[in-house]
GROMACS .gro file of C-alpha atoms in nm:
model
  165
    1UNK     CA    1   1.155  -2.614  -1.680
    2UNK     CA    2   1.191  -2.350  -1.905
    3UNK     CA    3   0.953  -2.083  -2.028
    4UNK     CA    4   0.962  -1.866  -2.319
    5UNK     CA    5   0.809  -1.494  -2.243
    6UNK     CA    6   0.904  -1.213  -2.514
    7UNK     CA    7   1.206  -1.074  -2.719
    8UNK     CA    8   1.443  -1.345  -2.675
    9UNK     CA    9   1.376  -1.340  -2.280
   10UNK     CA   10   1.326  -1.715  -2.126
   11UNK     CA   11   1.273  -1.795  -1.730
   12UNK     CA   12   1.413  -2.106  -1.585
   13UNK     CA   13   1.397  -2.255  -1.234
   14UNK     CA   14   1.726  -2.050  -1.118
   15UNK     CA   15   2.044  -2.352  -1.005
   16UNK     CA   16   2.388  -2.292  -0.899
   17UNK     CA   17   2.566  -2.309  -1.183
   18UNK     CA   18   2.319  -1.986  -1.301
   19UNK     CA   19   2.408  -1.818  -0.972
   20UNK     CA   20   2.791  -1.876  -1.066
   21UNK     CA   21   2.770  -1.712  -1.375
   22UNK     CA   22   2.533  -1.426  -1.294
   23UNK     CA   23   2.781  -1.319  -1.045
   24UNK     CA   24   3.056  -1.270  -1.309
   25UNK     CA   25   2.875  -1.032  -1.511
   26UNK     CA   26   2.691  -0.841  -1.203
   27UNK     CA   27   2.591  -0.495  -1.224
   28UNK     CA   28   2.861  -0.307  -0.988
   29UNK     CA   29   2.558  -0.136  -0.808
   30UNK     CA   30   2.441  -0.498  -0.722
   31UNK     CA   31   2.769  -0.592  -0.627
   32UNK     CA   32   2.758  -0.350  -0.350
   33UNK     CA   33   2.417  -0.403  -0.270
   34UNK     CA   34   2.476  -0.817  -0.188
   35UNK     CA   35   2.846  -0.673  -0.045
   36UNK     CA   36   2.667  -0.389   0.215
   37UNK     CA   37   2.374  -0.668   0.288
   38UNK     CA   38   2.523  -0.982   0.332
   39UNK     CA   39   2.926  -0.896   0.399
   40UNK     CA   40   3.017  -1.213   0.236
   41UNK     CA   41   3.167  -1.284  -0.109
   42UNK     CA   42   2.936  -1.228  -0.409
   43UNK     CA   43   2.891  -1.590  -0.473
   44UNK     CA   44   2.796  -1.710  -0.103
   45UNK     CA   45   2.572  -1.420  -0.126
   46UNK     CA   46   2.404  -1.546  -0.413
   47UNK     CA   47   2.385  -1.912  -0.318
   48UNK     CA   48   2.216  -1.824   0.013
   49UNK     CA   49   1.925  -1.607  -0.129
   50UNK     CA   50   1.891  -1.948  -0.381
   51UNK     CA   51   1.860  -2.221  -0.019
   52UNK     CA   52   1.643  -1.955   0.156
   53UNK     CA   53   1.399  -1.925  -0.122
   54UNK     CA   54   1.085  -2.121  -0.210
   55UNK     CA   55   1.060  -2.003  -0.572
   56UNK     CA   56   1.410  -1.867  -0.819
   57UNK     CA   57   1.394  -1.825  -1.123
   58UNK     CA   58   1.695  -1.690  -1.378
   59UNK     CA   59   1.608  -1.416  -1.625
   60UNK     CA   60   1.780  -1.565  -1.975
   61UNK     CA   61   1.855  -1.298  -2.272
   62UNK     CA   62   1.931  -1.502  -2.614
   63UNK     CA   63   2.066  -1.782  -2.374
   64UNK     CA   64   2.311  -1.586  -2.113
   65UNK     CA   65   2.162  -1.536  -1.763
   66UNK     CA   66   2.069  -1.140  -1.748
   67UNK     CA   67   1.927  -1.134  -1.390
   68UNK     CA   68   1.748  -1.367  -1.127
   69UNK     CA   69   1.474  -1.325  -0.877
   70UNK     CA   70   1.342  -1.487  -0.573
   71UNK     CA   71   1.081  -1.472  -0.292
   72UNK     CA   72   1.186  -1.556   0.068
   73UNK     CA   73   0.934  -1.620   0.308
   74UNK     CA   74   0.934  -1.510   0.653
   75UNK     CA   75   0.814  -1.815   0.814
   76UNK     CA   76   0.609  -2.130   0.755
   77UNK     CA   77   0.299  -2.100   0.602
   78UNK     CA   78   0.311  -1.716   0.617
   79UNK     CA   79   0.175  -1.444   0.409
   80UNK     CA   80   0.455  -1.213   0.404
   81UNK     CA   81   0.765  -1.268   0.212
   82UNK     CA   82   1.097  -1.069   0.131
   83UNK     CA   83   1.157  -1.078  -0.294
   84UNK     CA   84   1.499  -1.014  -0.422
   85UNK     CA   85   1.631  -0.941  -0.766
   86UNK     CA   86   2.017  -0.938  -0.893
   87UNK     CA   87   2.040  -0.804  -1.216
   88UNK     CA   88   2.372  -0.862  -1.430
   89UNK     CA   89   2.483  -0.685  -1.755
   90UNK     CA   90   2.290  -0.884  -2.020
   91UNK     CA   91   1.977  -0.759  -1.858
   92UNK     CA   92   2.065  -0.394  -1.985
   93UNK     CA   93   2.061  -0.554  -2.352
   94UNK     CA   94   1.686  -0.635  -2.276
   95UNK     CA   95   1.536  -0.349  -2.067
   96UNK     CA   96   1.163  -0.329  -2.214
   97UNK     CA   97   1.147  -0.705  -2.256
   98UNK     CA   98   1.273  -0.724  -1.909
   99UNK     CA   99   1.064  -0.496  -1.764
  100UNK     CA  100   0.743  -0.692  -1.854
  101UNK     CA  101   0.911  -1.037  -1.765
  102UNK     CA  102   0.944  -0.903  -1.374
  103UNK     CA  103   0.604  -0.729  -1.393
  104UNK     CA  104   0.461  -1.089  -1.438
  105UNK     CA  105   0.717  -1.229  -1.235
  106UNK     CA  106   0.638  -1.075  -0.934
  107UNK     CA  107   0.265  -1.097  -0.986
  108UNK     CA  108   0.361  -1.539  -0.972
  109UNK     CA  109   0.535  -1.393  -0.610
  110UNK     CA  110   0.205  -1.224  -0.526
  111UNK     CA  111   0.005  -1.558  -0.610
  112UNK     CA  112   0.252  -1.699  -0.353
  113UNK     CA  113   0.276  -1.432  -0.059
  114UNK     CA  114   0.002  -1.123  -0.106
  115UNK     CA  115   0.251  -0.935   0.149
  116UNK     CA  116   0.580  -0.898  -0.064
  117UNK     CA  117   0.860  -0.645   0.069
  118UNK     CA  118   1.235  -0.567  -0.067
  119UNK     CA  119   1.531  -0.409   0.020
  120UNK     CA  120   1.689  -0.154  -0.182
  121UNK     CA  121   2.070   0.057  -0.086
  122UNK     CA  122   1.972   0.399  -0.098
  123UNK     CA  123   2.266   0.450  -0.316
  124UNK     CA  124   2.131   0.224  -0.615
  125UNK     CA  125   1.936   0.506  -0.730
  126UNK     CA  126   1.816   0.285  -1.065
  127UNK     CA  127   1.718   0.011  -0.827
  128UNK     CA  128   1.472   0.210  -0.643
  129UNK     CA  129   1.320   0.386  -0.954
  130UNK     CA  130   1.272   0.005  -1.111
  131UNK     CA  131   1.109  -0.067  -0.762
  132UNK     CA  132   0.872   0.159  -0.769
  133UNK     CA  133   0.801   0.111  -1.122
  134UNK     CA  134   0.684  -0.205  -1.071
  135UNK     CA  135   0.475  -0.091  -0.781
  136UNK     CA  136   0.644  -0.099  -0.514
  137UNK     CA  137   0.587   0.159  -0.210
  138UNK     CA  138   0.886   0.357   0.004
  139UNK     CA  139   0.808   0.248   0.354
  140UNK     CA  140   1.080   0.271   0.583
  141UNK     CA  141   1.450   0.338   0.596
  142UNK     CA  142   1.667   0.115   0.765
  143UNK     CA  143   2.059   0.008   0.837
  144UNK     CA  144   2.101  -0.364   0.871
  145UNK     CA  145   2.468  -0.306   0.998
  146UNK     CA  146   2.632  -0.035   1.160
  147UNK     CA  147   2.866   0.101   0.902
  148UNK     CA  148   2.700   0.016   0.607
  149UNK     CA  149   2.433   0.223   0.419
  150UNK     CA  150   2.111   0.230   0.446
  151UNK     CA  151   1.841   0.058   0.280
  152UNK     CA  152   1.465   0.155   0.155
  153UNK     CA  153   1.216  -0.127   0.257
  154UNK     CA  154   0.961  -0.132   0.009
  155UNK     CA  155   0.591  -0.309   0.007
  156UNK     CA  156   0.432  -0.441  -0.268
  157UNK     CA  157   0.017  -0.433  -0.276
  158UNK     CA  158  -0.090  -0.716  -0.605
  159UNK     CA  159  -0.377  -0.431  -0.670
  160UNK     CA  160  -0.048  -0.166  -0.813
  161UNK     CA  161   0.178  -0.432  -0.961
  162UNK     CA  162   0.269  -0.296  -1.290
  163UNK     CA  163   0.016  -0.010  -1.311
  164UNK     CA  164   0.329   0.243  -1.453
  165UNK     CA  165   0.439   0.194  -1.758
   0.00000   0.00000   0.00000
């Protein structure tokens, strides 16, 4: 399945092989986001958030795989879920174009799950400011292990998806 949006910007179901070559053009900042998360290698990382996810897709620029996105729920037949977004260098090539690609995106992840959440390193200062672009609201602060950093937890209400531009 594959679905043209705008300027040169395609979505497609997100597979493996997509995974495998996002992760060779990763953003450094998302590098050490999936590193101080998951403490695995970048490519377990990557396939995991693909098997625990009900909906992937990959974010294509003019054919190469910029980013990809995902929405984990928390359990069966909930209403909350946790959305997650690597982004890799193509995606800076694209940065209007892929600004209103997630916008509508994560408004499909809404449709799904009207609870949505992420978790952002407080260090990946463009992360967070993308984030909250979207829509997303600063909630808590948290450390998933001991000697990492910490992360922002943000929410995501379908009412403020998108409303800066």
């Amino acid at each position: 399945m594959k679905k043209t949006t705008s300027n040169d910007i395609s979505l497609q179901a997100l597979c493996k092989e997509d995974l495998a070559a996002l992760s060779a053009t990763l953003r450094a900042a998302d590098r050490a986001e999936i590193q101080a998360l998951y403490g695995q290698d970048i490519k377990g990382a990557l396939q995991e958030c693909l098997a625990r996810s009900v909906v992937a897709v990959g974010f294509f620029y003019k054919g190469k795989i910029a980013a990809a996105a995902g929405v984990e729920p928390e359990g069966f037949l909930g209403r909350r879920a946790c959305v997650w977004s690597w982004s890799g260098a193509e995606a800076g090539r694209c940065s209007k174009a892929f600004w209103k690609v997630s916008k509508q995106v994560l408004q499909g992840f809404l449709a799904l799950y009207p609870q949505l959440y992420a978790a952002c390193d407080q260090r990946y200062g463009a992360a967070q400011r993308y984030i909250m672009r979207l829509g997303g609201r600063k909630v808590k602060k948290v450390s998933f292990h001991v000697s990492g950093p910490a992360f922002w937890i943000y929410e995501f209400n379908k009412a403020d998806i998108g409303t800066k531009k």
